[in-house]
PDB file of C-alpha atoms and ligand atoms in Angstrom:
ATOM      1  CA  MET Q  42      58.412  47.043 -86.047  1.00 50.00           C
ATOM      2  CA  ALA Q  43      61.808  48.803 -86.222  1.00 56.00           C
ATOM      3  CA  PHE Q  44      60.843  50.914 -83.193  1.00 55.00           C
ATOM      4  CA  SER Q  45      59.958  47.912 -81.018  1.00 59.00           C
ATOM      5  CA  PHE Q  46      63.226  46.225 -82.106  1.00 57.00           C
ATOM      6  CA  LEU Q  47      65.177  49.288 -80.916  1.00 53.00           C
ATOM      7  CA  LEU Q  48      63.297  49.236 -77.621  1.00 51.00           C
ATOM      8  CA  LEU Q  49      64.196  45.576 -77.198  1.00 52.00           C
ATOM      9  CA  LEU Q  50      67.895  46.328 -77.875  1.00 52.00           C
ATOM     10  CA  ALA Q  51      67.904  49.224 -75.382  1.00 53.00           C
ATOM     11  CA  ALA Q  52      66.287  47.044 -72.749  1.00 55.00           C
ATOM     12  CA  GLN Q  53      68.980  44.389 -73.228  1.00 61.00           C
ATOM     13  CA  ALA Q  54      71.891  46.882 -73.170  1.00 59.00           C
ATOM     14  CA  THR Q  55      70.836  48.549 -69.905  1.00 61.00           C
ATOM     15  CA  PRO Q  56      71.491  46.341 -66.829  1.00 61.00           C
ATOM     16  CA  PRO Q  57      68.655  46.131 -64.312  1.00 64.00           C
ATOM     17  CA  PRO Q  58      69.077  48.973 -61.767  1.00 68.00           C
ATOM     18  CA  SER Q  59      69.452  46.543 -58.872  1.00 79.00           C
ATOM     19  CA  GLU Q  60      72.726  45.002 -60.201  1.00 84.00           C
ATOM     20  CA  PRO Q  61      75.904  46.670 -58.889  1.00 86.00           C
ATOM     21  CA  PRO Q  62      78.407  47.835 -61.539  1.00 88.00           C
ATOM     22  CA  ILE Q  63      81.134  45.323 -62.377  1.00 90.00           C
ATOM     23  CA  ASP Q  64      84.497  46.072 -60.762  1.00 88.00           C
ATOM     24  CA  TRP Q  65      86.729  45.229 -63.733  1.00 85.00           C
ATOM     25  CA  ASP Q  66      89.967  45.923 -61.796  1.00 82.00           C
ATOM     26  CA  LYS Q  67      88.882  43.264 -59.296  1.00 84.00           C
ATOM     27  CA  GLU Q  68      87.778  40.863 -62.036  1.00 87.00           C
ATOM     28  CA  PHE Q  69      91.207  41.044 -63.713  1.00 87.00           C
ATOM     29  CA  GLY Q  70      93.218  41.266 -60.476  1.00 80.00           C
ATOM     30  CA  VAL Q  71      94.472  44.805 -61.229  1.00 77.00           C
ATOM     31  CA  GLU Q  72      96.206  46.112 -58.119  1.00 72.00           C
ATOM     32  CA  GLN Q  73      95.330  49.712 -57.269  1.00 73.00           C
ATOM     33  CA  LYS Q  74      98.397  51.577 -56.057  1.00 79.00           C
ATOM     34  CA  VAL Q  75      97.431  54.453 -53.827  1.00 90.00           C
ATOM     35  CA  ARG Q  76      99.924  57.261 -53.253  1.00 94.00           C
ATOM     36  CA  ASP Q  77     100.823  57.912 -49.636  1.00 94.00           C
ATOM     37  CA  PRO Q  78      99.135  61.252 -48.877  1.00 95.00           C
ATOM     38  CA  ALA Q  79     102.126  62.399 -46.803  1.00 96.00           C
ATOM     39  CA  THR Q  80     105.011  61.486 -49.153  1.00 96.00           C
ATOM     40  CA  GLY Q  81     103.233  61.281 -52.516  1.00 97.00           C
ATOM     41  CA  GLU Q  82     104.958  57.931 -53.165  1.00 97.00           C
ATOM     42  CA  THR Q  83     103.352  54.658 -54.212  1.00 96.00           C
ATOM     43  CA  PRO Q  84     104.208  51.633 -52.050  1.00 95.00           C
ATOM     44  CA  VAL Q  85     106.763  49.029 -53.167  1.00 96.00           C
ATOM     45  CA  ALA Q  86     107.116  45.365 -52.140  1.00 95.00           C
ATOM     46  CA  PRO Q  87     108.836  44.928 -48.757  1.00 97.00           C
ATOM     47  CA  TYR Q  88     112.660  44.742 -48.766  1.00 98.00           C
ATOM     48  CA  THR Q  89     115.473  45.026 -46.249  1.00 98.00           C
ATOM     49  CA  GLN Q  90     116.868  48.533 -45.991  1.00 98.00           C
ATOM     50  CA  SER Q  91     120.650  48.873 -45.897  1.00 98.00           C
ATOM     51  CA  ASN Q  92     123.301  51.298 -47.113  1.00 98.00           C
ATOM     52  CA  ALA Q  93     124.793  48.285 -48.892  1.00 98.00           C
ATOM     53  CA  ASN Q  94     121.840  48.585 -51.320  1.00 98.00           C
ATOM     54  CA  ALA Q  95     123.414  51.806 -52.650  1.00 98.00           C
ATOM     55  CA  GLY Q  96     125.835  49.672 -54.671  1.00 98.00           C
ATOM     56  CA  ALA Q  97     129.027  51.589 -53.831  1.00 98.00           C
ATOM     57  CA  ARG Q  98     130.988  52.583 -50.767  1.00 98.00           C
ATOM     58  CA  PRO Q  99     131.056  56.242 -49.841  1.00 98.00           C
ATOM     59  CA  PHE Q 100     134.028  58.531 -50.451  1.00 98.00           C
ATOM     60  CA  SER Q 101     136.092  59.159 -47.383  1.00 98.00           C
ATOM     61  CA  GLY Q 102     136.431  62.733 -46.160  1.00 98.00           C
ATOM     62  CA  LYS Q 103     134.157  65.656 -46.944  1.00 98.00           C
ATOM     63  CA  THR Q 104     135.813  67.067 -50.094  1.00 98.00           C
ATOM     64  CA  MET Q 105     133.416  65.436 -52.582  1.00 98.00           C
ATOM     65  CA  ALA Q 106     130.354  66.423 -50.549  1.00 98.00           C
ATOM     66  CA  ARG Q 107     131.550  70.036 -50.447  1.00 98.00           C
ATOM     67  CA  THR Q 108     132.403  70.041 -54.158  1.00 98.00           C
ATOM     68  CA  PHE Q 109     128.849  68.943 -54.974  1.00 99.00           C
ATOM     69  CA  GLY Q 110     127.395  71.747 -52.857  1.00 98.00           C
ATOM     70  CA  GLY Q 111     126.449  69.628 -49.835  1.00 98.00           C
ATOM     71  CA  GLN Q 112     122.977  68.144 -49.459  1.00 98.00           C
ATOM     72  CA  ASP Q 113     121.279  71.091 -51.219  1.00 98.00           C
ATOM     73  CA  GLY Q 114     123.579  70.831 -54.221  1.00 98.00           C
ATOM     74  CA  ILE Q 115     123.132  67.058 -54.436  1.00 99.00           C
ATOM     75  CA  ARG Q 116     119.360  67.418 -54.203  1.00 98.00           C
ATOM     76  CA  SER Q 117     119.303  69.889 -57.120  1.00 98.00           C
ATOM     77  CA  ILE Q 118     121.605  67.716 -59.250  1.00 99.00           C
ATOM     78  CA  THR Q 119     119.606  64.510 -58.707  1.00 98.00           C
ATOM     79  CA  ALA Q 120     116.278  66.312 -59.282  1.00 98.00           C
ATOM     80  CA  ARG Q 121     117.703  67.779 -62.510  1.00 98.00           C
ATOM     81  CA  LEU Q 122     118.932  64.329 -63.572  1.00 98.00           C
ATOM     82  CA  VAL Q 123     115.441  62.881 -63.097  1.00 98.00           C
ATOM     83  CA  GLU Q 124     113.875  65.837 -64.936  1.00 98.00           C
ATOM     84  CA  LEU Q 125     116.278  65.541 -67.892  1.00 98.00           C
ATOM     85  CA  SER Q 126     115.864  61.752 -68.123  1.00 98.00           C
ATOM     86  CA  GLU Q 127     112.063  61.912 -67.930  1.00 98.00           C
ATOM     87  CA  ASN Q 128     112.020  64.414 -70.797  1.00 98.00           C
ATOM     88  CA  ASP Q 129     114.774  62.826 -72.891  1.00 98.00           C
ATOM     89  CA  HIS Q 130     113.164  61.170 -75.939  1.00 98.00           C
ATOM     90  CA  ARG Q 131     115.667  58.297 -75.579  1.00 98.00           C
ATOM     91  CA  THR Q 132     114.527  57.388 -72.055  1.00 98.00           C
ATOM     92  CA  THR Q 133     111.126  58.984 -71.480  1.00 98.00           C
ATOM     93  CA  ALA Q 134     109.231  55.718 -72.131  1.00 97.00           C
ATOM     94  CA  ILE Q 135     111.358  53.876 -69.550  1.00 98.00           C
ATOM     95  CA  PHE Q 136     110.606  56.340 -66.774  1.00 97.00           C
ATOM     96  CA  LYS Q 137     106.972  57.061 -67.672  1.00 93.00           C
ATOM     97  CA  ALA Q 138     105.280  54.200 -65.801  1.00 90.00           C
ATOM     98  CA  HIS Q 139     107.338  54.574 -62.613  1.00 97.00           C
ATOM     99  CA  ASP Q 140     107.131  56.546 -59.411  1.00 97.00           C
ATOM    100  CA  MET Q 141     109.241  59.656 -60.002  1.00 98.00           C
ATOM    101  CA  VAL Q 142     108.506  60.999 -56.517  1.00 98.00           C
ATOM    102  CA  ARG Q 143     110.189  57.955 -55.016  1.00 98.00           C
ATOM    103  CA  LEU Q 144     113.019  58.033 -57.581  1.00 98.00           C
ATOM    104  CA  ARG Q 145     113.835  61.680 -56.782  1.00 98.00           C
ATOM    105  CA  ARG Q 146     114.102  60.797 -53.077  1.00 98.00           C
ATOM    106  CA  THR Q 147     116.020  57.529 -53.399  1.00 98.00           C
ATOM    107  CA  LEU Q 148     118.434  58.831 -56.050  1.00 98.00           C
ATOM    108  CA  TYR Q 149     119.161  61.827 -53.828  1.00 99.00           C
ATOM    109  CA  GLU Q 150     119.795  59.546 -50.837  1.00 99.00           C
ATOM    110  CA  GLN Q 151     122.016  57.258 -52.910  1.00 99.00           C
ATOM    111  CA  PHE Q 152     124.206  60.084 -54.244  1.00 99.00           C
ATOM    112  CA  CYS Q 153     124.249  61.813 -50.858  1.00 99.00           C
ATOM    113  CA  TYR Q 154     125.370  58.563 -49.196  1.00 99.00           C
ATOM    114  CA  ILE Q 155     128.052  57.830 -51.812  1.00 99.00           C
ATOM    115  CA  LEU Q 156     129.349  61.423 -51.705  1.00 99.00           C
ATOM    116  CA  ASN Q 157     129.544  61.137 -47.908  1.00 98.00           C
ATOM    117  CA  ALA Q 158     127.261  64.139 -47.411  1.00 98.00           C
ATOM    118  CA  GLY Q 159     125.513  62.729 -44.339  1.00 98.00           C
ATOM    119  CA  CYS Q 160     122.665  60.532 -45.631  1.00 98.00           C
ATOM    120  CA  ASP Q 161     121.620  56.924 -45.359  1.00 98.00           C
ATOM    121  CA  TYR Q 162     120.247  55.148 -48.423  1.00 98.00           C
ATOM    122  CA  SER Q 163     116.823  53.637 -47.791  1.00 98.00           C
ATOM    123  CA  GLY Q 164     116.075  52.388 -51.331  1.00 98.00           C
ATOM    124  CA  ARG Q 165     116.220  48.983 -52.947  1.00 98.00           C
ATOM    125  CA  ASP Q 166     119.380  47.368 -54.317  1.00 98.00           C
ATOM    126  CA  MET Q 167     120.341  48.090 -57.929  1.00 98.00           C
ATOM    127  CA  ALA Q 168     119.853  44.543 -59.247  1.00 98.00           C
ATOM    128  CA  SER Q 169     116.308  44.014 -57.998  1.00 97.00           C
ATOM    129  CA  THR Q 170     115.260  47.596 -58.817  1.00 97.00           C
ATOM    130  CA  HIS Q 171     116.305  47.350 -62.466  1.00 98.00           C
ATOM    131  CA  LYS Q 172     115.824  43.647 -63.182  1.00 96.00           C
ATOM    132  CA  ASP Q 173     112.534  43.986 -65.089  1.00 95.00           C
ATOM    133  CA  LEU Q 174     113.429  47.155 -66.986  1.00 97.00           C
ATOM    134  CA  GLY Q 175     115.470  45.428 -69.739  1.00 96.00           C
ATOM    135  CA  LEU Q 176     117.978  48.297 -69.834  1.00 98.00           C
ATOM    136  CA  LYS Q 177     120.746  48.389 -72.440  1.00 97.00           C
ATOM    137  CA  MET Q 178     124.064  50.233 -72.730  1.00 97.00           C
ATOM    138  CA  VAL Q 179     122.417  52.980 -74.862  1.00 97.00           C
ATOM    139  CA  ASP Q 180     120.028  53.702 -71.977  1.00 98.00           C
ATOM    140  CA  LEU Q 181     122.920  53.951 -69.526  1.00 98.00           C
ATOM    141  CA  ASN Q 182     124.830  56.222 -71.916  1.00 98.00           C
ATOM    142  CA  ALA Q 183     121.811  58.535 -72.099  1.00 98.00           C
ATOM    143  CA  LEU Q 184     121.545  58.611 -68.285  1.00 98.00           C
ATOM    144  CA  VAL Q 185     125.259  59.341 -67.905  1.00 98.00           C
ATOM    145  CA  GLU Q 186     125.031  62.202 -70.448  1.00 98.00           C
ATOM    146  CA  ASN Q 187     122.140  63.676 -68.475  1.00 98.00           C
ATOM    147  CA  LEU Q 188     124.060  63.326 -65.225  1.00 98.00           C
ATOM    148  CA  GLN Q 189     127.092  65.033 -66.788  1.00 98.00           C
ATOM    149  CA  ARG Q 190     124.840  67.875 -67.932  1.00 98.00           C
ATOM    150  CA  ALA Q 191     123.236  68.213 -64.484  1.00 99.00           C
ATOM    151  CA  MET Q 192     126.687  68.310 -62.829  1.00 98.00           C
ATOM    152  CA  ARG Q 193     128.039  70.782 -65.434  1.00 98.00           C
ATOM    153  CA  GLU Q 194     125.059  73.097 -64.890  1.00 98.00           C
ATOM    154  CA  ALA Q 195     125.792  72.964 -61.147  1.00 98.00           C
ATOM    155  CA  HIS Q 196     129.446  73.905 -61.845  1.00 98.00           C
ATOM    156  CA  VAL Q 197     130.858  70.660 -60.412  1.00 98.00           C
ATOM    157  CA  PRO Q 198     134.502  70.534 -61.574  1.00 98.00           C
ATOM    158  CA  PHE Q 199     135.245  67.970 -64.284  1.00 98.00           C
ATOM    159  CA  ALA Q 200     137.608  65.888 -62.107  1.00 98.00           C
ATOM    160  CA  ALA Q 201     134.958  65.553 -59.375  1.00 98.00           C
ATOM    161  CA  GLN Q 202     132.323  64.611 -61.991  1.00 98.00           C
ATOM    162  CA  ASN Q 203     134.583  61.799 -63.152  1.00 98.00           C
ATOM    163  CA  ARG Q 204     135.239  60.580 -59.618  1.00 98.00           C
ATOM    164  CA  LEU Q 205     131.490  60.122 -59.058  1.00 98.00           C
ATOM    165  CA  LEU Q 206     131.029  58.485 -62.475  1.00 98.00           C
ATOM    166  CA  ALA Q 207     133.822  56.028 -61.603  1.00 98.00           C
ATOM    167  CA  LYS Q 208     131.862  54.982 -58.491  1.00 98.00           C
ATOM    168  CA  LEU Q 209     128.708  54.420 -60.545  1.00 98.00           C
ATOM    169  CA  ALA Q 210     130.385  52.672 -63.499  1.00 98.00           C
ATOM    170  CA  PRO Q 211     130.591  49.151 -61.971  1.00 97.00           C
ATOM    171  CA  MET Q 212     126.813  49.264 -61.344  1.00 97.00           C
ATOM    172  CA  ASP Q 213     126.230  48.535 -65.038  1.00 97.00           C
ATOM    173  CA  ARG Q 214     126.422  44.822 -64.254  1.00 95.00           C
ATOM    174  CA  ASP Q 215     123.435  45.180 -61.904  1.00 96.00           C
ATOM    175  CA  THR Q 216     121.351  47.726 -63.794  1.00 96.00           C
ATOM    176  CA  LEU Q 217     121.697  46.452 -67.385  1.00 97.00           C
ATOM    177  CA  LYS Q 218     120.089  43.376 -68.883  1.00 88.00           C
ATOM    178  CA  PRO Q 219     122.694  40.619 -69.360  1.00 83.00           C
ATOM    179  CA  ARG Q 220     123.519  40.116 -73.055  1.00 70.00           C
TER     180      ARG Q 220
HETATM  181  C1  HEM V  96     124.584  53.521 -62.444  1.00 67.23           C
HETATM  182  C2  HEM V  96     123.382  53.579 -62.959  1.00 67.23           C
HETATM  183  C3  HEM V  96     122.105  53.728 -62.180  1.00 67.23           C
HETATM  184  C4  HEM V  96     121.897  54.073 -60.871  1.00 67.23           C
HETATM  185  C5  HEM V  96     122.921  54.416 -59.819  1.00 67.23           C
HETATM  186  C6  HEM V  96     120.448  54.048 -60.646  1.00 67.23           C
HETATM  187  C7  HEM V  96     119.815  54.338 -59.441  1.00 67.23           C
HETATM  188  C8  HEM V  96     118.479  54.100 -59.190  1.00 67.23           C
HETATM  189  C9  HEM V  96     117.830  54.193 -57.904  1.00 67.23           C
HETATM  190  C10 HEM V  96     118.499  54.622 -56.611  1.00 67.23           C
HETATM  191  C11 HEM V  96     116.543  53.842 -58.068  1.00 67.23           C
HETATM  192  C12 HEM V  96     115.435  53.808 -56.987  1.00 67.23           C
HETATM  193  C13 HEM V  96     115.453  52.524 -56.170  1.00 67.23           C
HETATM  194  C14 HEM V  96     114.198  52.344 -55.334  1.00 67.23           C
HETATM  195  O1  HEM V  96     113.120  52.739 -55.785  1.00 67.23           O
HETATM  196  O2  HEM V  96     114.279  51.776 -54.234  1.00 67.23           O
HETATM  197  C15 HEM V  96     116.356  53.565 -59.469  1.00 67.23           C
HETATM  198  C16 HEM V  96     115.149  53.224 -60.047  1.00 67.23           C
HETATM  199  C17 HEM V  96     114.935  53.320 -61.400  1.00 67.23           C
HETATM  200  N1  HEM V  96     115.881  53.480 -62.378  1.00 67.23           N
HETATM  201 FE1  HEM V  96     117.845  53.526 -62.102  1.00 67.23          FE
HETATM  202  N2  HEM V  96     119.832  53.725 -61.822  1.00 67.23           N
HETATM  203  C18 HEM V  96     120.798  53.530 -62.780  1.00 67.23           C
HETATM  204  C19 HEM V  96     120.576  53.222 -64.103  1.00 67.23           C
HETATM  205  C20 HEM V  96     119.377  53.402 -64.740  1.00 67.23           C
HETATM  206  C21 HEM V  96     119.171  53.553 -66.164  1.00 67.23           C
HETATM  207  C22 HEM V  96     120.284  53.460 -67.217  1.00 67.23           C
HETATM  208  C23 HEM V  96     117.842  53.750 -66.352  1.00 67.23           C
HETATM  209  C24 HEM V  96     117.105  54.000 -67.623  1.00 67.23           C
HETATM  210  C25 HEM V  96     117.562  54.804 -68.587  1.00 67.23           C
HETATM  211  C26 HEM V  96     117.193  53.690 -65.040  1.00 67.23           C
HETATM  212  C27 HEM V  96     115.844  53.790 -64.825  1.00 67.23           C
HETATM  213  C28 HEM V  96     115.255  53.598 -63.590  1.00 67.23           C
HETATM  214  C29 HEM V  96     113.804  53.494 -63.380  1.00 67.23           C
HETATM  215  C30 HEM V  96     112.722  53.570 -64.461  1.00 67.23           C
HETATM  216  C31 HEM V  96     113.612  53.309 -62.006  1.00 67.23           C
HETATM  217  C32 HEM V  96     112.286  53.132 -61.262  1.00 67.23           C
HETATM  218  C33 HEM V  96     112.059  51.644 -61.041  1.00 67.23           C
HETATM  219  C34 HEM V  96     110.783  51.355 -60.246  1.00 67.23           C
HETATM  220  O3  HEM V  96     110.075  52.279 -59.850  1.00 67.23           O
HETATM  221  O4  HEM V  96     110.489  50.171 -60.021  1.00 67.23           O
HETATM  222  N3  HEM V  96     118.159  53.498 -64.088  1.00 67.23           N
HETATM  223  N4  HEM V  96     117.553  53.732 -60.127  1.00 67.23           N
END
């Protein structure tokens, strides 16, 4: 009796072989984001590219670009900033679900553009990029500390560090959640 009951249960639990498996992602409308095989980035919704999206005007002259070590120096500093922020217990959860390949590229372009080191910024504007992240001043403070560390490690003089930070400071109104 117990054996035939088990057989009955097993028969009910196993779908007939002819039925295709259920695509639960499709059922629930889960969008599959596929990384571009060439860039390693996941696609974002269409937007208009413009240097104005960088959120600040570039420095004039080449002094700042040189002080930051040109494009190579800026690339190392922005990559280090992303690395520190991803691994910082205060901000790791914020960065976790996002495309760090894209962030490394766009952050580099943004800093390179602002430092007048010969780049265009192709990323999104600061307000729409950060609008759903619910960022607070503590998050910004953590990011700034990590940026200061990345610049210090790269031997960027203190005065030049502060000049870049002054360019970024007004972006708090676009990146942080309004109180
Ligand atoms: C002045 C301050 C900031 C600047 C200049 C900045 C810059 C950027 C840039 C250039 C992007 C990429 C835009 C794109 O993908 O097109 C980005 C994305 C992002 N930022 Fe910021 N950011 C700032 C503040 C912050 C803070 C405080 C946090 C969190 C601690 C943060 C977390 C993120 C995350 C998670 C993304 C990825 C968003 C996504 O993939 O949709 N940002 N940021």
